[in-house]
Every structure is written in C-alpha cells, then in structure tokens.
XYZ file of C-alpha atoms in Angstrom:
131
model
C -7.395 157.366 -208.789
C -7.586 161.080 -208.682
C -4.812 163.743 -210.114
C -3.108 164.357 -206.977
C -2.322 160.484 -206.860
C -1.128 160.580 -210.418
C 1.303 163.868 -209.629
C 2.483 160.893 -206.426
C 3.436 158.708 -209.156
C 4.942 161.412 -211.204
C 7.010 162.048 -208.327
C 7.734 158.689 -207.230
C 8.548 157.231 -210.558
C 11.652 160.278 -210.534
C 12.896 158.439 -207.340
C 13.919 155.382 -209.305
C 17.236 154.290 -207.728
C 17.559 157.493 -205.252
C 17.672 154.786 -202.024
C 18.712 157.975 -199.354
C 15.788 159.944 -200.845
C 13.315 156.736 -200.193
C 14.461 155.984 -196.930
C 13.931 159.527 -195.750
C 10.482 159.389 -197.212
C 9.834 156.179 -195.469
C 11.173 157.744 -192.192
C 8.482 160.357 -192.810
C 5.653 157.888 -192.915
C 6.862 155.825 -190.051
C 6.712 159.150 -188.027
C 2.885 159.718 -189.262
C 1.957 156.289 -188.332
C 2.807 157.150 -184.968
C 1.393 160.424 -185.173
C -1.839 159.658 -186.666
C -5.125 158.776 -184.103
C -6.209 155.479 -185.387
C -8.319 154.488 -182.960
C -10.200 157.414 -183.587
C -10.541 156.422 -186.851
C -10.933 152.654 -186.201
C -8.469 152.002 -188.618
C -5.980 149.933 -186.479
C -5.836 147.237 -189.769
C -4.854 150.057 -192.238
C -2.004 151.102 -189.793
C -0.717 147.531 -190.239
C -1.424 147.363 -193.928
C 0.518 150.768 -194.465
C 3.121 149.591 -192.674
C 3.512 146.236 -194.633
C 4.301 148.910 -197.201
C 6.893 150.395 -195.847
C 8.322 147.100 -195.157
C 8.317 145.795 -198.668
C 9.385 149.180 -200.131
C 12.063 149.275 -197.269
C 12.974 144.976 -198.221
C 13.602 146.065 -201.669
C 15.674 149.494 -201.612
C 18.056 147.437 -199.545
C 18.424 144.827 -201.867
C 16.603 142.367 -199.615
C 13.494 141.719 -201.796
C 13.924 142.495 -205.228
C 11.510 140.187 -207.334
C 8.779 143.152 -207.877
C 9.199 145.358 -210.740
C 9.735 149.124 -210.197
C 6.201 150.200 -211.211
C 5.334 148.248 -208.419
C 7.617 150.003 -205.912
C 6.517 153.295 -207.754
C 2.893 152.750 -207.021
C 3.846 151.648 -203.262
C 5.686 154.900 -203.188
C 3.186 156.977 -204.679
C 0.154 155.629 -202.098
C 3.055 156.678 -199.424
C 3.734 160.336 -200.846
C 0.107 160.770 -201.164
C -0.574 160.190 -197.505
C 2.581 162.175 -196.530
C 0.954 165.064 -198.185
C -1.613 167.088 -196.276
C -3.061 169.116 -199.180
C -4.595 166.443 -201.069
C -7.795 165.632 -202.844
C -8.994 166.086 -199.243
C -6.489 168.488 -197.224
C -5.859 166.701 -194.226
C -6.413 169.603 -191.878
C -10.206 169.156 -192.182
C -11.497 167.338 -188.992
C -13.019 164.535 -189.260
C -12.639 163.700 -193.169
C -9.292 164.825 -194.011
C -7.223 161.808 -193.955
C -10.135 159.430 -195.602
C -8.853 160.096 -198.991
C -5.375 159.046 -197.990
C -7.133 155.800 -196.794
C -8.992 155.270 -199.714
C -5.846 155.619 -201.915
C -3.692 153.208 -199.282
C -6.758 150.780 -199.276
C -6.797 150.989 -203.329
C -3.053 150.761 -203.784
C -2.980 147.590 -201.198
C -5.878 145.852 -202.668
C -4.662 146.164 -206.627
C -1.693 145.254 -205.206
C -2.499 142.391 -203.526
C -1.099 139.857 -204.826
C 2.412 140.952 -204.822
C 1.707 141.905 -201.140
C 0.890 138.259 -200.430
C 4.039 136.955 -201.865
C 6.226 139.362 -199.576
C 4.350 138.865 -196.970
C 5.101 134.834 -197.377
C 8.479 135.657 -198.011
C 8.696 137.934 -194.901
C 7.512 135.642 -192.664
C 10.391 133.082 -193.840
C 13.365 135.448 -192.763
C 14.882 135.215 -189.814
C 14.072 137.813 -186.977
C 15.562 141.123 -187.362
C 16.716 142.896 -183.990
C-alpha cells in the first residue's frame, strides 16, 4: 500500500476496543456511500463491497461476529479511514481521479481479505432478517 494507508492502520489499530468511536466512523462512511456518484464512476459493485465492510466491522463491534482477529478488523478499518479521508495519496477534490486511490485501497483490502469476507458473508446470509 502507500504511507497514507499505513498512517490508516496506525490510526485504526489505536481504536482497538473504542466501539462508540467505530460506530461513529462507520456512520461516516455510510453517509459517503450515499454521497458518493457511483454511477458516474461505474462502480455500483464496489459500493456493495464497501458496504459488506461496514457490515462485518459493524457484526463484530457488537459482539455479533467475532471469529476474525483484530488485525483483521484493523485493516477493514484502515481501508474505511482511508476513504473517509479526502487528502489522500490522491486528494479527493480532484475531478475525475480523486477517489480512484480510495478504490484501489478498498479493492486491495477486500481482495487480500477475501477469504475472511467469504466466511462472513456465509455466515451473514444464515442470520435471520434484521428490521
């Protein structure tokens, strides 16, 4: 990754059982998702696949999901702090490129992640519906 996504980590590893802290930071990213143009990116899938982040990060701080290890949540939370923050590798404000680094590091996180992602997304789709 790049040093800005290793400062996210920094940061996210320091939110190790600070739940109020990560929910507000998930609230934050929920309210980008809606913000953000995807179709003018085309990037309707990584809207989906950020928010299967949320959801696992959100599954585990309350207590829901809790067979990942913490440097697993930390690197789910650094991906997240890294898109949350517009001056980046690539400040967001640029038109036109400024958010493609935060998809490349979302993209990177979910596919080295995979695997993990696969098992909550199993065990997600076992639960019974939420309302």
């Amino acid at each position: 990754m790049n040093r800005f996504f290793n400062t996210a980590l920094a940061h996210a590893s320091l939110l190790k059982n600070k739940y109020a802290r990560i929910t507000v930071l998930l609230a934050n990213v929920l309210i980008k998702l809606g913000r953000t143009d995807w179709h003018r990116w085309n990037a309707g899938y990584l809207k989906e696949r950020t928010a299967t982040l949320v959801r696992m990060v959100k599954a585990f701080i309350t207590g829901r999901y809790t067979v990942i290890p913490w440097k697993t949540v930390a690197t789910l939370l650094a991906a997240l702090i890294y898109f949350l923050n517009p001056f980046d590798l690539v400040p967001d404000i640029l038109p036109g490129i400024g958010l493609g680094d935060d998809f490349a590091v979302l993209m990177g996180v979910y596919q080295s992640l995979s695997s993990e992602i696969e098992k909550f997304l199993a065990w997600e789709s076992l639960q019974p519906a939420r309302t």
